[in-house]
mmCIF file of N, CA and C in Angstrom:
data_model
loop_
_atom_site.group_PDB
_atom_site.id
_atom_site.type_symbol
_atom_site.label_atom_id
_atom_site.label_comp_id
_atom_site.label_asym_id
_atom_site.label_seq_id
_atom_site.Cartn_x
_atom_site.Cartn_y
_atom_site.Cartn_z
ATOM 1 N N UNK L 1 93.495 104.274 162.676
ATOM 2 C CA UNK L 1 92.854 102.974 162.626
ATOM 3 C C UNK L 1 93.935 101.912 162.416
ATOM 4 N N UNK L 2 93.737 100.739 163.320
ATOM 5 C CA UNK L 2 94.886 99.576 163.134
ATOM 6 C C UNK L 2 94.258 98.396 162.252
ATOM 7 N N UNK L 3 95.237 98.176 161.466
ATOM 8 C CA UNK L 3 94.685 96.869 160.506
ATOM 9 C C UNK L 3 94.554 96.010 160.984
ATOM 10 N N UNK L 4 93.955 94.609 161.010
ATOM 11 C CA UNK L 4 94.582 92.599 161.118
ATOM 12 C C UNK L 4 94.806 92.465 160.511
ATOM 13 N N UNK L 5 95.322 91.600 159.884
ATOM 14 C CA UNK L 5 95.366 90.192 159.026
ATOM 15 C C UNK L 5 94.715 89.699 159.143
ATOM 16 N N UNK L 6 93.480 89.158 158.093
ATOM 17 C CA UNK L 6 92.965 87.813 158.557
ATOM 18 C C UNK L 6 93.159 87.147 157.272
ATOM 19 N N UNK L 7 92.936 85.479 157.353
ATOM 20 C CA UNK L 7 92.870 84.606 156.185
ATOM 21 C C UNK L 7 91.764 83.647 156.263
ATOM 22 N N UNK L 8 90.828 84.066 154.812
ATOM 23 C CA UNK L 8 89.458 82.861 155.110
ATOM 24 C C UNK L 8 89.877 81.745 154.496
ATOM 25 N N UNK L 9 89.125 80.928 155.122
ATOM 26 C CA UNK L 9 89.469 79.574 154.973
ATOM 27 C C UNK L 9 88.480 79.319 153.592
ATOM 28 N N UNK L 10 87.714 79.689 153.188
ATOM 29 C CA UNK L 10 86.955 79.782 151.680
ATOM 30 C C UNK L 10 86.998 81.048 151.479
ATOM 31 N N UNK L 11 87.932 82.157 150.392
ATOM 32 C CA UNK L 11 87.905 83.115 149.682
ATOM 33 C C UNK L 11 86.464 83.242 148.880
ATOM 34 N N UNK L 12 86.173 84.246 149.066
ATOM 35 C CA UNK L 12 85.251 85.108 147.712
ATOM 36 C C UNK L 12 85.230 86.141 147.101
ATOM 37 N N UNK L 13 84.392 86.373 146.024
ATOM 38 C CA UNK L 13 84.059 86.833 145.351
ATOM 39 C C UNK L 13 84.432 88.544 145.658
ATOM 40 N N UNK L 14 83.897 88.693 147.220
ATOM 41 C CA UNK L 14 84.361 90.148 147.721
ATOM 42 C C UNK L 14 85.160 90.069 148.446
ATOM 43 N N UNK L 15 85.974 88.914 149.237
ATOM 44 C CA UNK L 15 87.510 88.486 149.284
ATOM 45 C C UNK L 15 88.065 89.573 148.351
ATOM 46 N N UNK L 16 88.285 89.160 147.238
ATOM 47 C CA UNK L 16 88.944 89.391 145.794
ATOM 48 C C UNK L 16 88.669 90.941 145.403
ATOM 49 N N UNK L 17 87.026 91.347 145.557
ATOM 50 C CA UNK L 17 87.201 92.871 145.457
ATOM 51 C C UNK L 17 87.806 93.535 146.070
ATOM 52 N N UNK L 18 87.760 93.401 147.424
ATOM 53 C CA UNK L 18 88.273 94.132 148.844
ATOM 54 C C UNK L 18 90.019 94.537 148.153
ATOM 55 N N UNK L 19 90.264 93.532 147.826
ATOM 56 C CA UNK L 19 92.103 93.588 147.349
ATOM 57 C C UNK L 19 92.011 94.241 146.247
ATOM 58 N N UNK L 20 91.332 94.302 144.904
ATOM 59 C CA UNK L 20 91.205 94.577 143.668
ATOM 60 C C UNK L 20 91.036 95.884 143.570
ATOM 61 N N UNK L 21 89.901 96.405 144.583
ATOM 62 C CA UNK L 21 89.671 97.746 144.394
ATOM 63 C C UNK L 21 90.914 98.546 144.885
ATOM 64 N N UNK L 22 91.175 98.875 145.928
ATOM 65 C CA UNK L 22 92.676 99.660 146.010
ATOM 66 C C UNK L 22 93.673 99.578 144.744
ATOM 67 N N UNK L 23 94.068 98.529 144.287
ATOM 68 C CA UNK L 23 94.967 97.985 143.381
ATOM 69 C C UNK L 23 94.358 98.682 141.951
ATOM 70 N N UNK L 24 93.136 98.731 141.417
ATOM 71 C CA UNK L 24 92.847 99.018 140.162
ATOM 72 C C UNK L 24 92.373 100.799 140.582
ATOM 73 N N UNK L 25 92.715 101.409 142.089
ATOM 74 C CA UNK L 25 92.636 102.780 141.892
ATOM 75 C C UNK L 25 93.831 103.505 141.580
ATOM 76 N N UNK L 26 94.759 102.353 142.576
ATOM 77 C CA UNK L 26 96.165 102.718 142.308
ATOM 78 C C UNK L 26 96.779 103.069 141.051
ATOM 79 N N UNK L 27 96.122 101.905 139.996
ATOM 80 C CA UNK L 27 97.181 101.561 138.513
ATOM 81 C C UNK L 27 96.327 102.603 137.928
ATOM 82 N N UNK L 28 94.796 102.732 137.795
ATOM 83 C CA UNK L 28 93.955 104.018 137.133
ATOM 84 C C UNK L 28 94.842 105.342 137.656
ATOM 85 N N UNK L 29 95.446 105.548 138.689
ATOM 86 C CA UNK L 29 95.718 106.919 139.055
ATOM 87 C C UNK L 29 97.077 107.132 138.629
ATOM 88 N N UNK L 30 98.077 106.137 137.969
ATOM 89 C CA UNK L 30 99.293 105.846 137.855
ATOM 90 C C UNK L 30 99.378 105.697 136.040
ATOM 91 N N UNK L 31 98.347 104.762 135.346
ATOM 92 C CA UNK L 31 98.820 104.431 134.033
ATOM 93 C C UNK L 31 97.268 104.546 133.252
ATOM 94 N N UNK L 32 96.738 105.571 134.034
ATOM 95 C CA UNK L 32 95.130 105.673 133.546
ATOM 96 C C UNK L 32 93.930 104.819 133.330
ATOM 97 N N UNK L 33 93.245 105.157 132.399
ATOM 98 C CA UNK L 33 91.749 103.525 132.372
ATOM 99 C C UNK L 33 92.675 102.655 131.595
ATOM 100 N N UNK L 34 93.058 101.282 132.018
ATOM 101 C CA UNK L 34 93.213 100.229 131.541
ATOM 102 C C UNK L 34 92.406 99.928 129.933
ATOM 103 N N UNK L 35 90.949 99.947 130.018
ATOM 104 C CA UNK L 35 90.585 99.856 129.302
ATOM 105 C C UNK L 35 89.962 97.795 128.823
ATOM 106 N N UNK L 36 89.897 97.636 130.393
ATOM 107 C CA UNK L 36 89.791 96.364 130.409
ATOM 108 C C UNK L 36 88.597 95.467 129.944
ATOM 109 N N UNK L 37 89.000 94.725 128.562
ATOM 110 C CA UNK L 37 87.522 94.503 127.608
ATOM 111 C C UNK L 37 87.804 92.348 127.839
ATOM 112 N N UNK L 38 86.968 91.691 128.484
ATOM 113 C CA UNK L 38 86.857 90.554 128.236
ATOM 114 C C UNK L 38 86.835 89.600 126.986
ATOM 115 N N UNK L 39 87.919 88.770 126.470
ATOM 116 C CA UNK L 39 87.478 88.628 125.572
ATOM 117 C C UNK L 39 87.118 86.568 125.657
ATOM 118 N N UNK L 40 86.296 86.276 124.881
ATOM 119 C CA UNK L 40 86.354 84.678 124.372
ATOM 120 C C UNK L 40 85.784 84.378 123.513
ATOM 121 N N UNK L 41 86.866 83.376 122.549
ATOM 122 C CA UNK L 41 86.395 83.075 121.483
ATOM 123 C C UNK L 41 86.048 81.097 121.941
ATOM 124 N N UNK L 42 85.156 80.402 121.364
ATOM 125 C CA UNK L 42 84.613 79.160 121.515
ATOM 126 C C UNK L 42 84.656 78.419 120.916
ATOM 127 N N UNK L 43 84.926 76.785 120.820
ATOM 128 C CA UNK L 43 84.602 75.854 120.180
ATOM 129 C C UNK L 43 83.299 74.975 120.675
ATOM 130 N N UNK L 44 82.422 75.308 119.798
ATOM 131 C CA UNK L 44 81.154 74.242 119.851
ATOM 132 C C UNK L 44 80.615 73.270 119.145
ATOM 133 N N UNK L 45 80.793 72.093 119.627
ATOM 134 C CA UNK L 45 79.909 70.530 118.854
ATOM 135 C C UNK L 45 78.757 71.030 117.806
ATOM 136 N N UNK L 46 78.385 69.871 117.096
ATOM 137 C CA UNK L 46 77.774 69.954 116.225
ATOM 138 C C UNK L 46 75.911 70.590 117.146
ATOM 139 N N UNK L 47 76.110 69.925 118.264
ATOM 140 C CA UNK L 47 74.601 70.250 119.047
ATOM 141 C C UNK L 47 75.019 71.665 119.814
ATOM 142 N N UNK L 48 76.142 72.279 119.309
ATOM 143 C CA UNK L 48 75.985 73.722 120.281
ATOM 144 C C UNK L 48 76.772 73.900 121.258
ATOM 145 N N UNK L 49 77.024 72.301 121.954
ATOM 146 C CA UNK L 49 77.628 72.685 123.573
ATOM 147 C C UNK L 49 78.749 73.160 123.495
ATOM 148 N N UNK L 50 78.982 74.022 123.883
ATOM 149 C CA UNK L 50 80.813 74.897 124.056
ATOM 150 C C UNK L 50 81.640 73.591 124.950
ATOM 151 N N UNK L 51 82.745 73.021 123.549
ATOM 152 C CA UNK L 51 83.621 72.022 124.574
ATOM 153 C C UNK L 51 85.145 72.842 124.705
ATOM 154 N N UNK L 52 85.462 74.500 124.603
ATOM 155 C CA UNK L 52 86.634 74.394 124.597
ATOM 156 C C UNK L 52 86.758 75.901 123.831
ATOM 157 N N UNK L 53 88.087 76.135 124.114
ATOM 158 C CA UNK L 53 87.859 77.517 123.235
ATOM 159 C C UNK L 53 89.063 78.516 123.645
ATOM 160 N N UNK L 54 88.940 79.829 123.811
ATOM 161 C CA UNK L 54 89.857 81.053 124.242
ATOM 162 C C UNK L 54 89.480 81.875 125.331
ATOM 163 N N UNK L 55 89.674 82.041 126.477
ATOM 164 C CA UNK L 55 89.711 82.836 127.771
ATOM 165 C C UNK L 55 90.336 83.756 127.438
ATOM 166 N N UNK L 56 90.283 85.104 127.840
ATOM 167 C CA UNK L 56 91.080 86.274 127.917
ATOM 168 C C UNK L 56 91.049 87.370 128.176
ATOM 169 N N UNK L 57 91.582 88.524 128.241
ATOM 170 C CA UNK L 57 91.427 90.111 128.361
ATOM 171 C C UNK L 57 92.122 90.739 127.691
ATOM 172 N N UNK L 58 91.680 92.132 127.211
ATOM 173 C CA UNK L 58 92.621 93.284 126.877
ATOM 174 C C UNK L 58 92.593 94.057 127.803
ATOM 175 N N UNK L 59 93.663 94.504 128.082
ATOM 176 C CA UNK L 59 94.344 95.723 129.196
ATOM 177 C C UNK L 59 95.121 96.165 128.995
ATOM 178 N N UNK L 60 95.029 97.769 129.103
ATOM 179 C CA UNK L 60 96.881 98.572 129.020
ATOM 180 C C UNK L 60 97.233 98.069 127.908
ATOM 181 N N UNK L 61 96.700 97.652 126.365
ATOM 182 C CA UNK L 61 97.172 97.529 125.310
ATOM 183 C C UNK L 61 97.762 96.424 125.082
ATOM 184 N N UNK L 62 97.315 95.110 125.857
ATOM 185 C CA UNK L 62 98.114 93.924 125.294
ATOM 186 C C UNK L 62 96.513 92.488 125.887
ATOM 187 N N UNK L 63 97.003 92.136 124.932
ATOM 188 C CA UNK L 63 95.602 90.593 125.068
ATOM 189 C C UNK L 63 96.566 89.847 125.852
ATOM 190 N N UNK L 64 96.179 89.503 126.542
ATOM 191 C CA UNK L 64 96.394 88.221 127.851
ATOM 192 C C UNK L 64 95.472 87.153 127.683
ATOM 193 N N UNK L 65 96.093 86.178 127.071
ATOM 194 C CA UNK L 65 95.369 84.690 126.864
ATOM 195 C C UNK L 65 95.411 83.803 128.494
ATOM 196 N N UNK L 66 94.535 83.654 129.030
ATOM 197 C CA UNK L 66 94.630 83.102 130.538
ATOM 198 C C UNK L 66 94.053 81.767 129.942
ATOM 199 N N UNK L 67 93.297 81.335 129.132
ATOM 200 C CA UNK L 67 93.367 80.054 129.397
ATOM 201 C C UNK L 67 93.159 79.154 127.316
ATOM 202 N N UNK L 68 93.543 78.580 127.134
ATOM 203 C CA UNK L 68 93.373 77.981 125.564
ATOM 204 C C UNK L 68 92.845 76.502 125.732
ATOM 205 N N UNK L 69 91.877 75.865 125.355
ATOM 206 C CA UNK L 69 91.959 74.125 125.486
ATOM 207 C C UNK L 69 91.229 73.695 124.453
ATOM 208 N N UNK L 70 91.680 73.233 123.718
ATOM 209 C CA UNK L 70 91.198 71.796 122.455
ATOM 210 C C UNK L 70 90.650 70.612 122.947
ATOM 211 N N UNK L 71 89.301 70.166 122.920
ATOM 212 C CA UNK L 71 89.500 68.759 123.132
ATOM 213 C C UNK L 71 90.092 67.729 122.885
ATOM 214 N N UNK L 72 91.244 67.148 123.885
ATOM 215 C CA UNK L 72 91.775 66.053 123.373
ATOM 216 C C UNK L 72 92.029 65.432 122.076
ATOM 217 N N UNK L 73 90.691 64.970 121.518
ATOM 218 C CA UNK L 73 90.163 64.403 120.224
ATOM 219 C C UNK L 73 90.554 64.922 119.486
ATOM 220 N N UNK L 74 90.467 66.286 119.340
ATOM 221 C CA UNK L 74 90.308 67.280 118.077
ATOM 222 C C UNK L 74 91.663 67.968 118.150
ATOM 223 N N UNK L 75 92.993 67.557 119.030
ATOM 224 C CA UNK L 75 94.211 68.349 118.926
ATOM 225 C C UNK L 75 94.816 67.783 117.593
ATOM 226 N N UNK L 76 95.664 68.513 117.202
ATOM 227 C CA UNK L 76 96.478 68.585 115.569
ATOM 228 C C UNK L 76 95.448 69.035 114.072
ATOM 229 N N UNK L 77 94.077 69.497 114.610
ATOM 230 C CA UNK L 77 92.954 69.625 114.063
ATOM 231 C C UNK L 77 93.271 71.266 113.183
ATOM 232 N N UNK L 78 94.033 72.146 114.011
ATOM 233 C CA UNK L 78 94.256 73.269 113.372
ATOM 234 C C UNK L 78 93.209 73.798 114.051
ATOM 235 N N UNK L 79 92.568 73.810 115.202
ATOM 236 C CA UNK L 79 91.604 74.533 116.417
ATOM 237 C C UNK L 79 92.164 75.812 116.877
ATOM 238 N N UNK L 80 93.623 75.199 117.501
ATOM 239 C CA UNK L 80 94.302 75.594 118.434
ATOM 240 C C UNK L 80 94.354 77.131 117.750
ATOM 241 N N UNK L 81 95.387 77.061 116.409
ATOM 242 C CA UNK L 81 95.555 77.595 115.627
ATOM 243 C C UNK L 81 94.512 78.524 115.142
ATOM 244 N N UNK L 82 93.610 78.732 114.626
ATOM 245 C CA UNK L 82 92.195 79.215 114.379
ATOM 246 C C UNK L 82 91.823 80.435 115.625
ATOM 247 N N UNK L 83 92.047 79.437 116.970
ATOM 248 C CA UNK L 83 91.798 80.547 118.130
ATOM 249 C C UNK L 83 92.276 81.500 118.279
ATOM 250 N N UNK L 84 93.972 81.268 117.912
ATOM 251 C CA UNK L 84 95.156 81.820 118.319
ATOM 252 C C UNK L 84 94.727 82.940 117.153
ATOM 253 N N UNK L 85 94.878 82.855 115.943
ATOM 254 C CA UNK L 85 94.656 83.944 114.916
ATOM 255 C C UNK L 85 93.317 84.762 115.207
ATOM 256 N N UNK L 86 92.219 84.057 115.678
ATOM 257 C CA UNK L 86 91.277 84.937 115.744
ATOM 258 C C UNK L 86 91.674 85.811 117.034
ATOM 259 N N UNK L 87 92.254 85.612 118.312
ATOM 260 C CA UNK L 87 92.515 86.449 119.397
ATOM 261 C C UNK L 87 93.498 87.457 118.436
ATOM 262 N N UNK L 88 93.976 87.089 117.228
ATOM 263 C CA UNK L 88 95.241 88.187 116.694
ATOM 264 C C UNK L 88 94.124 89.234 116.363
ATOM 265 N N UNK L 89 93.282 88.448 115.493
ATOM 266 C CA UNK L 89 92.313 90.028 115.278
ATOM 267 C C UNK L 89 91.726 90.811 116.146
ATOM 268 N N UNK L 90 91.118 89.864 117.246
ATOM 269 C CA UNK L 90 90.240 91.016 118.043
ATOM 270 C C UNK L 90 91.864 91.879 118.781
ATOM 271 N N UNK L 91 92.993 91.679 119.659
ATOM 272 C CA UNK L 91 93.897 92.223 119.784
ATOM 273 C C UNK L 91 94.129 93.152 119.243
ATOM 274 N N UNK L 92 94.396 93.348 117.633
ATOM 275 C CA UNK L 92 94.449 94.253 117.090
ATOM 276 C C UNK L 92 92.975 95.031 116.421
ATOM 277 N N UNK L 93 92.001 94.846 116.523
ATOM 278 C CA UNK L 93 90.699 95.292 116.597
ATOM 279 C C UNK L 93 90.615 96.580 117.905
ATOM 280 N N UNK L 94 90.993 95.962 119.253
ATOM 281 C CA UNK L 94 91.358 96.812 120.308
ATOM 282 C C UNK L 94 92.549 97.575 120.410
ATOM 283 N N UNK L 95 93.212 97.252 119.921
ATOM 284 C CA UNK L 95 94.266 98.616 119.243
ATOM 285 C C UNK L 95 95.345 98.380 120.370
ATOM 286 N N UNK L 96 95.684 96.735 120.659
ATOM 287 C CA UNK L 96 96.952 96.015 121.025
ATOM 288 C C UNK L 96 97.963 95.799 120.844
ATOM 289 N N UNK L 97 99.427 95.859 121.374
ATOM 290 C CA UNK L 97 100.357 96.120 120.601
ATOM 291 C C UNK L 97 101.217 94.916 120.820
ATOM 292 N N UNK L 98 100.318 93.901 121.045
ATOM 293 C CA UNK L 98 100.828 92.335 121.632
ATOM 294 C C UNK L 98 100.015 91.514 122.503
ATOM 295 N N UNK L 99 100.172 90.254 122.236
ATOM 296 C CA UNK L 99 99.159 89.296 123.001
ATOM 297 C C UNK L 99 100.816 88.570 124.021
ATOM 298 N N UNK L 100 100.296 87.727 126.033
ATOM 299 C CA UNK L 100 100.908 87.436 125.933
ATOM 300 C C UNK L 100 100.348 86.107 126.409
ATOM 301 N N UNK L 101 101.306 85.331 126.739
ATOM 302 C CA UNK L 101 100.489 84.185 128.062
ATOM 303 C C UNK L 101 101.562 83.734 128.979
ATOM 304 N N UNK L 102 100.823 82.720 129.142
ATOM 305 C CA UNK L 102 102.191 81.469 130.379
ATOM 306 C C UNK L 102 101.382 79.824 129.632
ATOM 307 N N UNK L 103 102.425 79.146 130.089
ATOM 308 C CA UNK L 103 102.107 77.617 129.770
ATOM 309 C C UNK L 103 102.941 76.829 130.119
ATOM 310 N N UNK L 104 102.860 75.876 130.505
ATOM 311 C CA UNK L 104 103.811 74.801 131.976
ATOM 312 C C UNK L 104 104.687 74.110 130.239
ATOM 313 N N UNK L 105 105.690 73.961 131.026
ATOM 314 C CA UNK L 105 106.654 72.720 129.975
ATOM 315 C C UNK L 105 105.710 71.463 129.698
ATOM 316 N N UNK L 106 104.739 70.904 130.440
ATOM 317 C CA UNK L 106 104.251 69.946 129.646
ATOM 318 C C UNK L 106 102.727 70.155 128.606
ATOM 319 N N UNK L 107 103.113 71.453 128.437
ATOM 320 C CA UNK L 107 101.912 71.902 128.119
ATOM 321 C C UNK L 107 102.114 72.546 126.458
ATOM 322 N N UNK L 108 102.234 73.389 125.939
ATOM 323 C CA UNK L 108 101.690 74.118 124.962
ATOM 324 C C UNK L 108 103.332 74.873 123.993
ATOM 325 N N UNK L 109 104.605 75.137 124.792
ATOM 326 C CA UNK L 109 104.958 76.092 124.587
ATOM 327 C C UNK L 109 105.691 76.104 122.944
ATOM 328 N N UNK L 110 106.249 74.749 122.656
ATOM 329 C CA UNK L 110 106.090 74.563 120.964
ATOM 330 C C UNK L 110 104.959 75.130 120.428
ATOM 331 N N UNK L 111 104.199 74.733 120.369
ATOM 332 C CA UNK L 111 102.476 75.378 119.850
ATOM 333 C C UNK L 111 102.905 76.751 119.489
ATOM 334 N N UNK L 112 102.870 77.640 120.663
ATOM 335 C CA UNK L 112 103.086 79.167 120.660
ATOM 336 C C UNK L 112 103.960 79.302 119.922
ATOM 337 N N UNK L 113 105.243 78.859 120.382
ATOM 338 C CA UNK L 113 106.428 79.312 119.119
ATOM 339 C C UNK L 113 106.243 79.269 117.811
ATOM 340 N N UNK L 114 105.672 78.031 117.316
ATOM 341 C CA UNK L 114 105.385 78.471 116.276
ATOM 342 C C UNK L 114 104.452 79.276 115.484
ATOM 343 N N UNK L 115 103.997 79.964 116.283
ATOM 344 C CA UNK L 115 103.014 81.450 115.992
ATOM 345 C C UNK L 115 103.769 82.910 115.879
ATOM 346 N N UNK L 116 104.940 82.039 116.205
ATOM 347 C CA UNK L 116 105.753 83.789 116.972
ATOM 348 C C UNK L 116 105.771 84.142 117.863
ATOM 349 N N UNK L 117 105.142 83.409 119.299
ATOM 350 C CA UNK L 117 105.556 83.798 119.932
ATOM 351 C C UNK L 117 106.875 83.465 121.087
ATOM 352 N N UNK L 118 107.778 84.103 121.841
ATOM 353 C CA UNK L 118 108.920 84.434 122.234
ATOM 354 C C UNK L 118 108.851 84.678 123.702
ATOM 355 N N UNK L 119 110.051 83.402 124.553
ATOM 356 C CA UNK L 119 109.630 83.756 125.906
ATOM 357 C C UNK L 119 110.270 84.662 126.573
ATOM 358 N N UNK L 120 109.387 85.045 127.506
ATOM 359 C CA UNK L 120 109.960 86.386 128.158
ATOM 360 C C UNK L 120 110.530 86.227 129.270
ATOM 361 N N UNK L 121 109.915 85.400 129.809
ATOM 362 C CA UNK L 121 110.318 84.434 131.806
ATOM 363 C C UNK L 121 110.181 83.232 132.043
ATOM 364 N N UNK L 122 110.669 82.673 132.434
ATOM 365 C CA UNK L 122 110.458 81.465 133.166
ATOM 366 C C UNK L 122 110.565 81.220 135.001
ATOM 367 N N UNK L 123 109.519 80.427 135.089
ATOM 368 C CA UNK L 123 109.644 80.052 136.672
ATOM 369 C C UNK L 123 110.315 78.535 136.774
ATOM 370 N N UNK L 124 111.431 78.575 137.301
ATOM 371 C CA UNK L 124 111.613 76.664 137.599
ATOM 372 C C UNK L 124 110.699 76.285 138.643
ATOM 373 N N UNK L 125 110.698 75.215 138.311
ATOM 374 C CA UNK L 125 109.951 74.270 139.621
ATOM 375 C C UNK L 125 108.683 74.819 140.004
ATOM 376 N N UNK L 126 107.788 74.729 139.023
ATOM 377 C CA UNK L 126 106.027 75.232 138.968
ATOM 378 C C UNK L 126 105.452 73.875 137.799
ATOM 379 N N UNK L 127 105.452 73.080 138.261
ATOM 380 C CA UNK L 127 105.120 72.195 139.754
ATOM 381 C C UNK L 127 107.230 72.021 139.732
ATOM 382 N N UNK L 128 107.285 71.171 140.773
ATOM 383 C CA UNK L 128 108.514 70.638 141.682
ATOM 384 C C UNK L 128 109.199 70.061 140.079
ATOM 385 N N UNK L 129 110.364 70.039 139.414
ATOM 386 C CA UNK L 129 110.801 69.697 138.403
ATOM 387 C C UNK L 129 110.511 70.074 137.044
ATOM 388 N N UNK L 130 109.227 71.202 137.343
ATOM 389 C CA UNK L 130 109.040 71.417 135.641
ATOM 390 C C UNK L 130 108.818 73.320 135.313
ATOM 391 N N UNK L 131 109.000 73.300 134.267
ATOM 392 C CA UNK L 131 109.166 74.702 133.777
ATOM 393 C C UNK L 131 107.617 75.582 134.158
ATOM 394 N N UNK L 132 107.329 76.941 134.236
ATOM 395 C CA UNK L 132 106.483 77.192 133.489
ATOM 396 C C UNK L 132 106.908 78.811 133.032
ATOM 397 N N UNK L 133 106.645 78.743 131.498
ATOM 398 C CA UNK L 133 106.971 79.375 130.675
ATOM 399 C C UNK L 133 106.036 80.536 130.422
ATOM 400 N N UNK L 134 106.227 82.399 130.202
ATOM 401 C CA UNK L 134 105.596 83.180 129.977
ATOM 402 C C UNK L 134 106.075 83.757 128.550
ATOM 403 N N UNK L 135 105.507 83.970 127.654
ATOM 404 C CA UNK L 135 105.315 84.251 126.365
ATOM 405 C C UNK L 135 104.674 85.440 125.844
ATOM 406 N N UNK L 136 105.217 86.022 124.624
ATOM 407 C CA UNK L 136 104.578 87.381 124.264
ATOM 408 C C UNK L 136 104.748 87.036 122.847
ATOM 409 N N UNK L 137 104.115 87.954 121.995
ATOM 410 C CA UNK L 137 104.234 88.075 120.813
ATOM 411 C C UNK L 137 103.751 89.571 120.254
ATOM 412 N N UNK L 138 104.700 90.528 119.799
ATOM 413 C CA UNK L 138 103.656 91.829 119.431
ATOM 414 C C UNK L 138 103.394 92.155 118.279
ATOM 415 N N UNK L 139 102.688 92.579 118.061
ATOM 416 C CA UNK L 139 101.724 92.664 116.827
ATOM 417 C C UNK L 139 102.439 93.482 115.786
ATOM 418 N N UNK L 140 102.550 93.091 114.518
ATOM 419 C CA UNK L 140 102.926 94.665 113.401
ATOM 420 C C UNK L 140 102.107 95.492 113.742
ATOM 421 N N UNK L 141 102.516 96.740 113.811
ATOM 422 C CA UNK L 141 101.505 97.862 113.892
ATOM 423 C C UNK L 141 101.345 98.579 111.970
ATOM 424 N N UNK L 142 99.837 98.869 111.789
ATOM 425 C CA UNK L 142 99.622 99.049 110.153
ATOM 426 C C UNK L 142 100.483 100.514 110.325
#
């Protein structure tokens, strides 16, 4: 059987499986069940509405923070902070041996450091003139 190439002009949902599935039989048959558990923690207003909070996953033994945001208003509030420690527990709740992320130079990466965490890579020019920075931090093990 001969392959194409094709490229949609709007990706989906099974776009994304079509690629995913080969790829997550591959790494299962190579580094076993991942063990891949969703995680998010939230910030919600006094009426409930979620303005902000923690995106993430555990896999293969390490929390991957994909996305962190404070409202504006409420940055230097000790939010940020709060999130960051609570992803330390569930991390080590799942039996993680490190959380990591990424975050652009105009973005976050003081913040992290002073948590402990330590960069591992950098990309130049993500966007055209500016850093973006990948970060780890691993956990004491008890």
């Amino acid at each position: 059987m001969t392959l194409r190439i094709t490229t949609p002009d709007h990706p989906s949902d099974l776009d994304r499986e079509a690629v995913l599935a080969p790829l997550r039989a591959y790494n299962v048959s190579h580094a076993g069940d991942p063990r891949i558990r969703p995680v998010a923690i939230l910030l919600t207003d006094e009426a409930g509405n979620r303005v902000g909070g923690l995106w993430g996953r555990c896999g293969y033994d390490w929390l991957f923070v994909e996305l962190l945001a404070v409202p504006e208003e409420h940055r230097g509030g000790g939010y940020g902070r709060a999130l960051m420690h609570q992803a330390e527990t569930i991390a080590r709740s799942n039996g993680c041996v490190g959380i990591w992320l990424d975050t652009y130079e105009f973005q976050a990466r003081g913040f992290y450091e002073k948590l402990g965490f330590e960069i591992f890579g950098t990309l130049d020019d993500h966007p055209v003139g500016q850093k973006h920075f990948f970060l780890r931090k691993r956990l004491p093990q008890a």
